[in-house]
C-alpha cells in the first residue's frame, strides 16, 4: 500500500517536517542545535553504515554527498562553510521532496520500503537543518563567498 502512493506519503511527510521546522524555529538555540545535531548524526551514521555494509555503494549523487558533507560541517562547526551546508541541504531536501511528490511511484516505487522511509527521513532532516538555519541565522554577505585557497600559503 505504501509503495503505491509515494506522492501522498511524501506530501504528508513534508507537511510533518514543515510543522516540525515551524515549531523548532521558535525554540531556544540550544534546543534547536541539539535536535538538529541528533538528526544529522543519525543521517551520517546510517549512511556510513550503508557504505561499510555495501562498499560498492560509493556516494556520487548530490543528495548522497550531502548526507556526509552537511553533518560534518555542522558537527565540526566549520563556520566558513555553514552557508554551503545550508545550500546543499536545501537543494537536496527540496529536490527530493518535489520529485517524490510529483513522480514518487515512477522513480522509487520499486525501491524497498526501508530505503524510501530512510530517504524521507534523511532528506527531511537536511531540509529541516536548512530551513531552521535560514530562519534563525543572519548570514552576512562575506559568508556567501566561495572559499579559495590562500595563494601565499607555503607548505
Short mmCIF file of N, CA, C and O in Angstrom, two decimals, residues 5-66:
data_model
loop_
_atom_site.label_atom_id
_atom_site.label_comp_id
_atom_site.label_asym_id
_atom_site.label_seq_id
_atom_site.Cartn_x
_atom_site.Cartn_y
_atom_site.Cartn_z
N UNK A 5 1.50 4.75 -3.25
CA UNK A 5 1.08 6.14 -3.08
C UNK A 5 2.22 6.99 -2.52
O UNK A 5 2.04 7.75 -1.57
N UNK A 6 3.38 6.87 -3.13
CA UNK A 6 4.55 7.58 -2.62
C UNK A 6 4.38 9.10 -2.67
O UNK A 6 4.92 9.80 -1.82
N UNK A 7 3.64 9.59 -3.66
CA UNK A 7 3.44 11.03 -3.73
C UNK A 7 2.64 11.54 -2.53
O UNK A 7 2.96 12.55 -1.94
N UNK A 8 1.62 10.79 -2.13
CA UNK A 8 0.81 11.20 -0.98
C UNK A 8 1.61 11.05 0.32
O UNK A 8 1.61 11.94 1.17
N UNK A 9 2.29 9.92 0.46
CA UNK A 9 3.12 9.68 1.65
C UNK A 9 4.19 10.77 1.77
O UNK A 9 4.43 11.31 2.86
N UNK A 10 4.82 11.11 0.66
CA UNK A 10 5.87 12.13 0.66
C UNK A 10 5.29 13.50 1.01
O UNK A 10 5.91 14.26 1.77
N UNK A 11 4.13 13.81 0.50
CA UNK A 11 3.49 15.09 0.81
C UNK A 11 3.17 15.17 2.31
O UNK A 11 3.41 16.20 2.95
N UNK A 12 2.66 14.10 2.87
CA UNK A 12 2.35 14.07 4.31
C UNK A 12 3.64 14.23 5.13
O UNK A 12 3.67 14.99 6.10
N UNK A 13 4.70 13.53 4.73
CA UNK A 13 5.99 13.66 5.43
C UNK A 13 6.52 15.08 5.35
O UNK A 13 7.04 15.61 6.33
N UNK A 14 6.37 15.71 4.20
CA UNK A 14 6.82 17.09 4.03
C UNK A 14 6.04 18.01 4.95
O UNK A 14 6.64 18.88 5.61
N UNK A 15 4.74 17.82 5.04
CA UNK A 15 3.91 18.65 5.94
C UNK A 15 4.35 18.45 7.39
O UNK A 15 4.48 19.42 8.15
N UNK A 16 4.61 17.20 7.78
CA UNK A 16 5.07 16.92 9.14
C UNK A 16 6.41 17.62 9.41
O UNK A 16 6.60 18.25 10.45
N UNK A 17 7.34 17.52 8.46
CA UNK A 17 8.64 18.19 8.63
C UNK A 17 8.48 19.71 8.68
O UNK A 17 9.14 20.38 9.47
N UNK A 18 7.61 20.27 7.84
CA UNK A 18 7.40 21.72 7.87
C UNK A 18 6.80 22.17 9.20
O UNK A 18 7.16 23.22 9.73
N UNK A 19 5.90 21.38 9.75
CA UNK A 19 5.33 21.67 11.07
C UNK A 19 6.43 21.62 12.13
O UNK A 19 6.53 22.50 12.99
N UNK A 20 7.27 20.59 12.07
CA UNK A 20 8.40 20.45 12.98
C UNK A 20 9.35 21.65 12.86
O UNK A 20 9.79 22.22 13.86
N UNK A 21 9.62 22.07 11.63
CA UNK A 21 10.51 23.21 11.38
C UNK A 21 9.91 24.48 11.99
O UNK A 21 10.61 25.24 12.66
N UNK A 22 8.63 24.68 11.78
CA UNK A 22 7.95 25.86 12.32
C UNK A 22 8.07 25.90 13.85
O UNK A 22 8.38 26.93 14.44
N UNK A 23 7.85 24.76 14.49
CA UNK A 23 7.95 24.69 15.95
C UNK A 23 9.39 24.95 16.40
O UNK A 23 9.63 25.72 17.35
N UNK A 24 10.35 24.35 15.72
CA UNK A 24 11.76 24.46 16.13
C UNK A 24 12.31 25.87 15.97
O UNK A 24 13.18 26.29 16.73
N UNK A 25 11.81 26.62 15.00
CA UNK A 25 12.29 27.99 14.80
C UNK A 25 12.05 28.84 16.04
O UNK A 25 12.83 29.73 16.35
N UNK A 26 10.98 28.54 16.77
CA UNK A 26 10.63 29.33 17.95
C UNK A 26 11.19 28.77 19.26
O UNK A 26 10.94 29.32 20.32
N UNK A 27 11.96 27.70 19.19
CA UNK A 27 12.60 27.15 20.38
C UNK A 27 13.94 27.86 20.60
O UNK A 27 14.44 28.57 19.72
N UNK A 28 14.53 27.65 21.75
CA UNK A 28 15.82 28.27 22.04
C UNK A 28 16.89 27.68 21.12
O UNK A 28 16.74 26.57 20.61
N UNK A 29 17.96 28.42 20.96
CA UNK A 29 19.05 27.95 20.09
C UNK A 29 19.62 26.63 20.58
O UNK A 29 19.95 25.76 19.79
N UNK A 30 19.72 26.47 21.89
CA UNK A 30 20.27 25.24 22.45
C UNK A 30 19.40 24.04 22.07
O UNK A 30 19.92 22.99 21.66
N UNK A 31 18.10 24.17 22.18
CA UNK A 31 17.19 23.07 21.81
C UNK A 31 17.27 22.80 20.32
O UNK A 31 17.36 21.63 19.89
N UNK A 32 17.24 23.86 19.52
CA UNK A 32 17.34 23.70 18.06
C UNK A 32 18.62 22.96 17.68
O UNK A 32 18.60 22.00 16.91
N UNK A 33 19.74 23.44 18.20
CA UNK A 33 21.04 22.85 17.87
C UNK A 33 21.10 21.38 18.29
O UNK A 33 21.61 20.54 17.55
N UNK A 34 20.56 21.08 19.47
CA UNK A 34 20.58 19.70 19.96
C UNK A 34 19.78 18.79 19.04
O UNK A 34 20.27 17.73 18.62
N UNK A 35 18.55 19.18 18.72
CA UNK A 35 17.71 18.36 17.86
C UNK A 35 18.32 18.20 16.46
O UNK A 35 18.35 17.10 15.91
N UNK A 36 18.82 19.29 15.89
CA UNK A 36 19.40 19.20 14.55
C UNK A 36 20.66 18.34 14.54
O UNK A 36 20.86 17.55 13.62
N UNK A 37 21.49 18.49 15.55
CA UNK A 37 22.71 17.67 15.61
C UNK A 37 22.38 16.19 15.77
O UNK A 37 23.01 15.35 15.13
N UNK A 38 21.39 15.87 16.58
CA UNK A 38 20.98 14.47 16.73
C UNK A 38 20.50 13.92 15.39
O UNK A 38 20.89 12.83 14.98
N UNK A 39 19.66 14.69 14.70
CA UNK A 39 19.18 14.25 13.39
C UNK A 39 20.33 14.05 12.41
O UNK A 39 20.37 13.05 11.69
N UNK A 40 21.25 14.99 12.37
CA UNK A 40 22.35 14.90 11.42
C UNK A 40 23.32 13.79 11.79
O UNK A 40 23.92 13.17 10.90
N UNK A 41 23.48 13.50 13.08
CA UNK A 41 24.31 12.36 13.49
C UNK A 41 23.66 11.06 13.00
O UNK A 41 24.35 10.17 12.49
N UNK A 42 22.34 10.96 13.13
CA UNK A 42 21.63 9.77 12.64
C UNK A 42 21.83 9.62 11.13
O UNK A 42 22.13 8.53 10.63
N UNK A 43 21.68 10.72 10.40
CA UNK A 43 21.87 10.69 8.94
C UNK A 43 23.28 10.23 8.60
O UNK A 43 23.48 9.34 7.76
N UNK A 44 24.28 10.81 9.26
CA UNK A 44 25.67 10.47 8.99
C UNK A 44 25.98 9.02 9.34
O UNK A 44 26.55 8.28 8.53
N UNK A 45 25.59 8.60 10.52
CA UNK A 45 25.90 7.22 10.96
C UNK A 45 25.18 6.18 10.11
O UNK A 45 25.77 5.16 9.77
N UNK A 46 23.93 6.44 9.78
CA UNK A 46 23.20 5.49 8.93
C UNK A 46 23.91 5.34 7.58
O UNK A 46 24.12 4.23 7.10
N UNK A 47 24.28 6.45 6.99
CA UNK A 47 24.91 6.39 5.67
C UNK A 47 26.33 5.86 5.72
O UNK A 47 26.78 5.21 4.77
N UNK A 48 27.04 6.10 6.81
CA UNK A 48 28.35 5.46 6.99
C UNK A 48 28.17 3.94 7.09
O UNK A 48 28.95 3.18 6.53
N UNK A 49 27.14 3.53 7.81
CA UNK A 49 26.83 2.11 7.93
C UNK A 49 26.54 1.48 6.58
O UNK A 49 27.00 0.37 6.28
N UNK A 50 25.80 2.19 5.74
CA UNK A 50 25.49 1.68 4.39
C UNK A 50 26.78 1.50 3.60
O UNK A 50 26.97 0.49 2.92
N UNK A 51 27.70 2.46 3.70
CA UNK A 51 28.97 2.37 2.97
C UNK A 51 29.79 1.18 3.48
O UNK A 51 30.45 0.49 2.71
N UNK A 52 29.76 0.95 4.79
CA UNK A 52 30.53 -0.15 5.36
C UNK A 52 29.94 -1.50 4.94
O UNK A 52 30.67 -2.42 4.54
N UNK A 53 28.62 -1.61 5.02
CA UNK A 53 27.95 -2.87 4.66
C UNK A 53 27.99 -3.12 3.16
O UNK A 53 28.17 -4.25 2.71
N UNK A 54 27.80 -2.05 2.39
CA UNK A 54 27.79 -2.15 0.92
C UNK A 54 28.88 -1.25 0.36
O UNK A 54 28.61 -0.15 -0.12
N UNK A 55 30.15 -1.69 0.39
CA UNK A 55 31.25 -0.81 -0.02
C UNK A 55 31.20 -0.42 -1.51
O UNK A 55 31.85 0.54 -1.90
N UNK A 56 30.42 -1.12 -2.29
CA UNK A 56 30.31 -0.77 -3.71
C UNK A 56 29.33 0.39 -3.92
O UNK A 56 29.22 0.92 -5.03
N UNK A 57 28.61 0.82 -2.89
CA UNK A 57 27.68 1.95 -2.99
C UNK A 57 28.42 3.24 -2.67
O UNK A 57 28.26 3.83 -1.62
N UNK A 58 29.22 3.69 -3.58
CA UNK A 58 30.01 4.90 -3.41
C UNK A 58 29.09 6.11 -3.62
O UNK A 58 28.37 6.16 -4.62
N UNK A 59 29.10 7.07 -2.70
CA UNK A 59 28.21 8.23 -2.85
C UNK A 59 28.67 9.14 -3.99
O UNK A 59 29.77 9.68 -3.96
N UNK A 60 27.83 9.28 -5.00
CA UNK A 60 28.18 10.13 -6.13
C UNK A 60 27.10 11.17 -6.44
O UNK A 60 27.40 12.21 -7.00
N UNK A 61 25.85 10.90 -6.09
CA UNK A 61 24.81 11.87 -6.39
C UNK A 61 24.82 12.97 -5.34
O UNK A 61 25.29 12.78 -4.22
N UNK A 62 24.30 14.12 -5.69
CA UNK A 62 24.37 15.29 -4.83
C UNK A 62 23.76 15.04 -3.45
O UNK A 62 24.36 15.38 -2.42
N UNK A 63 22.57 14.45 -3.41
CA UNK A 63 21.92 14.18 -2.12
C UNK A 63 22.76 13.27 -1.24
O UNK A 63 22.91 13.51 -0.04
N UNK A 64 23.31 12.24 -1.83
CA UNK A 64 24.11 11.30 -1.05
C UNK A 64 25.36 11.96 -0.51
O UNK A 64 25.76 11.71 0.63
N UNK A 65 25.96 12.81 -1.29
CA UNK A 65 27.12 13.56 -0.80
C UNK A 65 26.71 14.50 0.34
O UNK A 65 27.44 14.66 1.31
N UNK A 66 25.52 15.08 0.22
CA UNK A 66 25.03 15.98 1.27
C UNK A 66 24.81 15.24 2.58
O UNK A 66 24.96 15.83 3.66
#
